[in-house]
Tab-separated table of N, CA and C in Angstrom:
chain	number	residue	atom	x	y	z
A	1	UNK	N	-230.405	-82.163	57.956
A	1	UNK	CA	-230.819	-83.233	58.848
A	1	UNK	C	-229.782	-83.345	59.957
A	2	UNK	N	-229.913	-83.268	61.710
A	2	UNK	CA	-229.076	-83.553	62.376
A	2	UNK	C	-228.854	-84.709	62.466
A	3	UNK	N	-229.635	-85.710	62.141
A	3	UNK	CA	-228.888	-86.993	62.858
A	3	UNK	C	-230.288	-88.030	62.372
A	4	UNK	N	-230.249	-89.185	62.210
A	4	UNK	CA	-231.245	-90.137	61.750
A	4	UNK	C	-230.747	-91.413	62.658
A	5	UNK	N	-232.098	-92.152	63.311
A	5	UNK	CA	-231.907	-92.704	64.402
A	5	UNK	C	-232.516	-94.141	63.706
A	6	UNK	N	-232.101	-95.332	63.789
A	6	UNK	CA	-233.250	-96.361	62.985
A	6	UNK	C	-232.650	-97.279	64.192
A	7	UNK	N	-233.403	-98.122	64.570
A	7	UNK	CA	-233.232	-99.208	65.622
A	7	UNK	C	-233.477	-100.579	64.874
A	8	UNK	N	-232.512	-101.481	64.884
A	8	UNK	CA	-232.493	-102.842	64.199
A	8	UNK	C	-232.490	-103.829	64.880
A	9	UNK	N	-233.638	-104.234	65.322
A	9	UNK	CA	-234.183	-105.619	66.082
A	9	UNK	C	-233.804	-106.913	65.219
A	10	UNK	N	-232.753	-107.619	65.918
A	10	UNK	CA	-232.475	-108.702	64.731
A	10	UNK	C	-233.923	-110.037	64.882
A	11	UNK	N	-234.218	-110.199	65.838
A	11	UNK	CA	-235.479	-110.648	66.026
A	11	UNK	C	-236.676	-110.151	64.913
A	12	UNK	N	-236.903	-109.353	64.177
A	12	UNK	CA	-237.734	-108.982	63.228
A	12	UNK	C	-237.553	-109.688	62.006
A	13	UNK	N	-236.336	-110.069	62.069
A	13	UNK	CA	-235.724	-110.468	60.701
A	13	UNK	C	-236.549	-111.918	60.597
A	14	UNK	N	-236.628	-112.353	61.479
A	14	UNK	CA	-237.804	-113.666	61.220
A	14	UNK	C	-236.970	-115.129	61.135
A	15	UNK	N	-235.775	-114.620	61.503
A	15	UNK	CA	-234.517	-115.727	60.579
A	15	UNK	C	-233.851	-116.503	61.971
A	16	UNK	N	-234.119	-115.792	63.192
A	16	UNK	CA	-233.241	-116.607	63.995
A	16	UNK	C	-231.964	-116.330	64.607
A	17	UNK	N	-231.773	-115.197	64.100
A	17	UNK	CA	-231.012	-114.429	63.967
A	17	UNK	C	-230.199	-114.378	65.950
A	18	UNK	N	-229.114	-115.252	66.188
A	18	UNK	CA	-228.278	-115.156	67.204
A	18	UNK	C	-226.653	-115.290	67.746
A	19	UNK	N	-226.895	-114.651	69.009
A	19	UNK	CA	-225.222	-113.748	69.066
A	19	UNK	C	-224.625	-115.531	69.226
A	20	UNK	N	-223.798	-115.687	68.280
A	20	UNK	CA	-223.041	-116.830	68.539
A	20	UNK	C	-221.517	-116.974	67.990
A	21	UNK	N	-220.901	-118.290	68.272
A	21	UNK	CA	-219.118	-118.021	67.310
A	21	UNK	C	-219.322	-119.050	66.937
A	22	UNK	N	-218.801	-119.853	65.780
A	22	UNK	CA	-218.741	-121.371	65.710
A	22	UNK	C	-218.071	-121.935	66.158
A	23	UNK	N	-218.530	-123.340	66.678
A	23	UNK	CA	-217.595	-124.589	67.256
A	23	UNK	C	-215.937	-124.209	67.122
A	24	UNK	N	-215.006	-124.736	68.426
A	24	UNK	CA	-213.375	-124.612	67.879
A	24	UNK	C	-213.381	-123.345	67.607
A	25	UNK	N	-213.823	-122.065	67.482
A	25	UNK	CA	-213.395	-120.581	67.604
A	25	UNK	C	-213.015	-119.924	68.687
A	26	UNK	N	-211.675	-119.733	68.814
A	26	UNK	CA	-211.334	-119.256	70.139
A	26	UNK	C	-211.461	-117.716	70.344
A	27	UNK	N	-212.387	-117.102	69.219
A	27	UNK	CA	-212.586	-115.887	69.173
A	27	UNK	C	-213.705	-115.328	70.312
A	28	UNK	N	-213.488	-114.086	70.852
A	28	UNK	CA	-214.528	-113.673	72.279
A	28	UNK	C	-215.101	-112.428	71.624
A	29	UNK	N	-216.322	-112.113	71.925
A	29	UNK	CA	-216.874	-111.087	71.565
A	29	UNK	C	-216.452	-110.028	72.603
A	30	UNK	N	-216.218	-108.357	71.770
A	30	UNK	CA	-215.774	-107.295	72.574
A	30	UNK	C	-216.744	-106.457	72.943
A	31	UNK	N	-217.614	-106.222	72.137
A	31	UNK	CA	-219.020	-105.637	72.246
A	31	UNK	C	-220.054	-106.195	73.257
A	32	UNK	N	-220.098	-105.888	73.945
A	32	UNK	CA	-220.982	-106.104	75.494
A	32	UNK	C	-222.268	-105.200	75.736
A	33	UNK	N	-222.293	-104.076	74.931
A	33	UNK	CA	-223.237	-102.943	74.973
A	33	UNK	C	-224.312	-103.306	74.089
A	34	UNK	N	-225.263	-103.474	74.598
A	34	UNK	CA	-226.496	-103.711	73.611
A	34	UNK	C	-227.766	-102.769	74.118
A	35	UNK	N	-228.145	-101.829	72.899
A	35	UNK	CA	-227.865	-102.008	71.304
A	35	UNK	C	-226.591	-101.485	70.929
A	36	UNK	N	-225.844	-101.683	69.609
A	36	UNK	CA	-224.864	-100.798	69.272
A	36	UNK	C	-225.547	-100.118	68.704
A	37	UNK	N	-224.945	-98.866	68.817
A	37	UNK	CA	-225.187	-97.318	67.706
A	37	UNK	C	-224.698	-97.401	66.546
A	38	UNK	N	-225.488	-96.311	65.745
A	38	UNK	CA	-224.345	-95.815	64.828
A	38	UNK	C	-225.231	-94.359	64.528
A	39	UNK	N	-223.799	-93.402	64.127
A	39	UNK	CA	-224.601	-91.764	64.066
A	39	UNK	C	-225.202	-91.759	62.449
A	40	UNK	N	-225.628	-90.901	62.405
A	40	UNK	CA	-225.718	-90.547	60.699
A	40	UNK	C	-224.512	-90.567	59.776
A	41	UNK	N	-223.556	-90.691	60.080
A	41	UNK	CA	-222.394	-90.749	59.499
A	41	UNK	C	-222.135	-92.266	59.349
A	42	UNK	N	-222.539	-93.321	60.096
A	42	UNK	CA	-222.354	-94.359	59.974
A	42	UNK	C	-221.225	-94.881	61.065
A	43	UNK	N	-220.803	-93.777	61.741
A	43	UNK	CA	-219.721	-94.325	62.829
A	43	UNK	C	-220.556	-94.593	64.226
A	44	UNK	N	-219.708	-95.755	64.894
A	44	UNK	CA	-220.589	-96.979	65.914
A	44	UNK	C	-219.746	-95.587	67.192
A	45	UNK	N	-220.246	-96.221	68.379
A	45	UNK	CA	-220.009	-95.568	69.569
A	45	UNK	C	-219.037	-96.850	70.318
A	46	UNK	N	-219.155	-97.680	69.314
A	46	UNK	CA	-218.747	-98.971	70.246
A	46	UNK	C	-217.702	-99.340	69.290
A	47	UNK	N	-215.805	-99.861	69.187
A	47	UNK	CA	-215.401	-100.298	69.025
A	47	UNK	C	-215.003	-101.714	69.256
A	48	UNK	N	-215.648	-102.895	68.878
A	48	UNK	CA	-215.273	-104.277	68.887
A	48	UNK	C	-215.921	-104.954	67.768
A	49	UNK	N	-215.900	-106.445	68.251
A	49	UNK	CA	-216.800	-107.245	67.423
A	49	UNK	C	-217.520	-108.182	68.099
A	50	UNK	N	-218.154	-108.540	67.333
A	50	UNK	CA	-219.530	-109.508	67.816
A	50	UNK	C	-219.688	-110.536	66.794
A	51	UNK	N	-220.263	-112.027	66.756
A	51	UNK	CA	-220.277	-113.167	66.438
A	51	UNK	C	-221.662	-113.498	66.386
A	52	UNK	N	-222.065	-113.491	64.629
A	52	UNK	CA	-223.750	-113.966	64.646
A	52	UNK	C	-224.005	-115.184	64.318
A	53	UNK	N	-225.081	-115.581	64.191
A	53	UNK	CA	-225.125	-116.580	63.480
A	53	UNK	C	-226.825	-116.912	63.297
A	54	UNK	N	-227.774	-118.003	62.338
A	54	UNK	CA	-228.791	-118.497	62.128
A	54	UNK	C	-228.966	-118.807	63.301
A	55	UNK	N	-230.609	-119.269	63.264
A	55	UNK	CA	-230.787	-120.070	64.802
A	55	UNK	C	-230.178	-121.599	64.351
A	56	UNK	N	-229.939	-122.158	63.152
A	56	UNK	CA	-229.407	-123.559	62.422
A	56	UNK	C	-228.035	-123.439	62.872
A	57	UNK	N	-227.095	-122.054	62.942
A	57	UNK	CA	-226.142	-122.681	63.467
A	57	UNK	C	-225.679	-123.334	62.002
A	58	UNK	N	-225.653	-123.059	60.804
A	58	UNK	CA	-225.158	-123.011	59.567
A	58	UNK	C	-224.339	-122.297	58.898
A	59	UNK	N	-224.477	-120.788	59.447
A	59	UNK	CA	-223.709	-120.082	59.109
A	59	UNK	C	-223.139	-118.833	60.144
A	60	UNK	N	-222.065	-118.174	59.962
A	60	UNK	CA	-221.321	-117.450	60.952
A	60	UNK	C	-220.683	-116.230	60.438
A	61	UNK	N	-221.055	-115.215	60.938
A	61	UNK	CA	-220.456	-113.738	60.826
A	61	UNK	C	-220.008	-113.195	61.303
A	62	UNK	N	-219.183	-112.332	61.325
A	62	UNK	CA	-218.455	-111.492	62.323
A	62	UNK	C	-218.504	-110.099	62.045
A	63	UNK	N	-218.895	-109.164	63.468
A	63	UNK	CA	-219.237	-108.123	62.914
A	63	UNK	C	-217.955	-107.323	63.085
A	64	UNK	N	-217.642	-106.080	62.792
A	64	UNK	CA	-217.021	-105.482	63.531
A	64	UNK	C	-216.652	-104.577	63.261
A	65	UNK	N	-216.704	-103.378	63.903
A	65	UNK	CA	-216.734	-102.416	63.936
A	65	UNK	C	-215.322	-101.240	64.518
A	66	UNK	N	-215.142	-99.650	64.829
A	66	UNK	CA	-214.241	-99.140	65.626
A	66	UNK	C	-215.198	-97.455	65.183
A	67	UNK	N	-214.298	-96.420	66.413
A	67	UNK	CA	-214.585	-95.934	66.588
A	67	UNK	C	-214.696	-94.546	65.391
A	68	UNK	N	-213.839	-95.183	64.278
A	68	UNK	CA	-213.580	-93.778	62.971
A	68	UNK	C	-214.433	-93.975	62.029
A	69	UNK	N	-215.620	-95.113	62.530
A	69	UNK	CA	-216.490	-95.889	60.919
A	69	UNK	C	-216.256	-96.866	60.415
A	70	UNK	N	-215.318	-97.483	60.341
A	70	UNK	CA	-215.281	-99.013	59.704
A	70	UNK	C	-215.671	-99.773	60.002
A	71	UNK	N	-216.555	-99.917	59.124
A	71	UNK	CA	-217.290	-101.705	59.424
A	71	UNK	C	-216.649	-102.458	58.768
A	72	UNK	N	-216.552	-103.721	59.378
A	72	UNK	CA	-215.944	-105.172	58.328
A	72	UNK	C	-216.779	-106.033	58.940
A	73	UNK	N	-217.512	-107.127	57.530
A	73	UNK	CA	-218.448	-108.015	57.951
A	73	UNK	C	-217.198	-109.067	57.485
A	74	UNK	N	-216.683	-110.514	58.781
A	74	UNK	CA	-216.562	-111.059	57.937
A	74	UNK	C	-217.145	-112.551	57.785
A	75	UNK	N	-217.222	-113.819	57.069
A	75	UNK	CA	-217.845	-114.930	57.466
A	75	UNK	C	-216.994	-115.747	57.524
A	76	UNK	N	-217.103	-117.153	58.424
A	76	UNK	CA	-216.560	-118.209	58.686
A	76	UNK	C	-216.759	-119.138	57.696
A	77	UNK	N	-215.283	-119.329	57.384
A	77	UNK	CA	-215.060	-120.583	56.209
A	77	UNK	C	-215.277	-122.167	56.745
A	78	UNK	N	-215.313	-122.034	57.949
A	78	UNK	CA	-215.142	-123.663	58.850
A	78	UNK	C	-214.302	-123.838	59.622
A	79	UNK	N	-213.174	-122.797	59.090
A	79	UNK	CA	-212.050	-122.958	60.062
A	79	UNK	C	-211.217	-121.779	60.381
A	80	UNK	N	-211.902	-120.384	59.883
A	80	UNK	CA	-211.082	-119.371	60.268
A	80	UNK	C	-212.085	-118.078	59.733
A	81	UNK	N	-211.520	-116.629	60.037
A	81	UNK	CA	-212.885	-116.000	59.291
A	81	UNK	C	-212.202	-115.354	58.538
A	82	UNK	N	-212.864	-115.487	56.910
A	82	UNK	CA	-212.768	-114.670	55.732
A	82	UNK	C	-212.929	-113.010	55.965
């Protein structure tokens, strides 16, 4: 197989699904390129992170990514991210 391509519309998810940071986070998103990639290997084209969240605004993630494959998801405790 050379390469497997899947496109992930967070809008499908049905959930609300938007780019956000929570309240008091002085954190900035680095990722500006939309969509991000990733190859068959699982490595992104895009090194940064990005800030999700519900459309409720209940809960908060952080994505983030670099250029050798590592992903780290992490979530917001209320006051800092796990």
């Amino acid at each position: 197989i050379s390469g497997i391509n899947k496109t992930v519309d967070l809008d499908d998810y049905g959930f609300g699904i938007t780019y956000s940071s929570p309240p008091g986070d002085t954190y900035s998103a680095t990722i500006t390129q939309n969509p991000i990639t990733f190859d068959s290997k699982g490595v992104s084209n895009n090194a940064g992170s990005v800030a999700i969240s519900n459309s409720s605004n209940t809960s908060y993630y952080r994505v983030v990514t670099n250029t050798s494959g590592v992903i780290k998801l992490r979530k917001w405790n209320g006051s800092s991210w796990d």
